[in-house]
C-alpha cells in the first residue's frame, strides 16, 4: 500500500475513533437514564426500550472497534 492511501486510512480511522467516542457518550447517557428509572418501573416498556437502546449501542461500538482495527491492519 502506498503512503497516500495509508494516510487516507489513518484519517478515516481517526474520524471513526471520534465518532466512536461520541457514540459512547450517548450510550453512557442512555445507560444512566435507564439506571435512574425507579425500581417499580423497571419492568415497564420505557425501561425495556432504554435497555434495548443500550444493547444496540454496545453492538454498534463493537462494530466500530472492529472496523477501526481492520483499517489499522489494512494499512500495515
C-alpha positions as CSV (number, residue, x, y, z in Angstrom):
1,X,0.0,0.0,0.0
2,X,1.3,3.4,-0.9
3,X,1.7,6.3,1.6
4,X,-1.2,8.4,0.3
5,X,-3.6,5.5,0.8
6,X,-2.1,4.8,4.3
7,X,-2.7,8.5,5.1
8,X,-6.3,8.2,3.9
9,X,-6.8,5.2,6.1
10,X,-5.3,6.9,9.1
11,X,-7.7,9.8,8.6
12,X,-10.7,7.5,8.3
13,X,-9.6,5.6,11.4
14,X,-9.2,8.9,13.4
15,X,-12.7,10.0,12.3
16,X,-14.2,6.7,13.3
17,X,-12.5,6.9,16.6
18,X,-14.0,10.4,17.2
19,X,-17.4,9.1,16.2
20,X,-17.0,6.1,18.5
21,X,-16.3,8.5,21.4
22,X,-19.4,10.4,20.6
23,X,-21.5,7.2,20.4
24,X,-20.1,6.0,23.7
25,X,-21.2,9.3,25.3
26,X,-24.7,8.8,24.1
27,X,-24.7,5.2,25.3
28,X,-23.4,6.2,28.7
29,X,-26.2,8.9,29.0
30,X,-28.9,6.3,28.0
31,X,-27.4,3.8,30.5
32,X,-27.5,6.4,33.2
33,X,-31.1,7.3,32.3
34,X,-32.0,3.6,32.4
35,X,-30.3,3.1,35.8
36,X,-32.3,6.0,37.3
37,X,-35.7,4.6,36.3
38,X,-37.4,3.7,39.6
39,X,-37.4,0.1,40.6
40,X,-41.1,-0.2,40.3
41,X,-40.9,0.8,36.6
42,X,-38.0,-1.5,35.7
43,X,-40.4,-3.9,34.1
44,X,-42.1,-1.2,32.0
45,X,-41.9,-0.6,28.3
46,X,-39.9,2.6,28.9
47,X,-37.2,0.6,30.7
48,X,-37.2,-2.1,28.1
49,X,-36.7,0.5,25.3
50,X,-33.8,2.0,27.1
51,X,-32.3,-1.4,27.7
52,X,-32.6,-2.3,24.1
53,X,-31.1,1.0,23.1
54,X,-28.1,0.4,25.3
55,X,-27.7,-3.1,23.9
56,X,-27.8,-1.8,20.3
57,X,-25.4,1.0,21.1
58,X,-23.0,-1.6,22.6
59,X,-23.2,-3.6,19.5
60,X,-22.5,-0.5,17.3
61,X,-19.5,0.3,19.5
62,X,-18.2,-3.3,19.0
63,X,-18.7,-2.9,15.2
64,X,-16.8,0.4,15.2
65,X,-14.0,-1.2,17.2
66,X,-13.7,-4.0,14.7
67,X,-13.8,-1.5,11.7
68,X,-11.0,0.6,13.3
69,X,-8.9,-2.5,13.9
70,X,-9.5,-3.8,10.4
71,X,-8.5,-0.4,8.9
72,X,-5.3,-0.3,11.0
73,X,-4.5,-3.9,9.9
74,X,-5.0,-3.0,6.3
75,X,-2.6,-0.1,6.5
76,X,0.3,-2.1,7.8
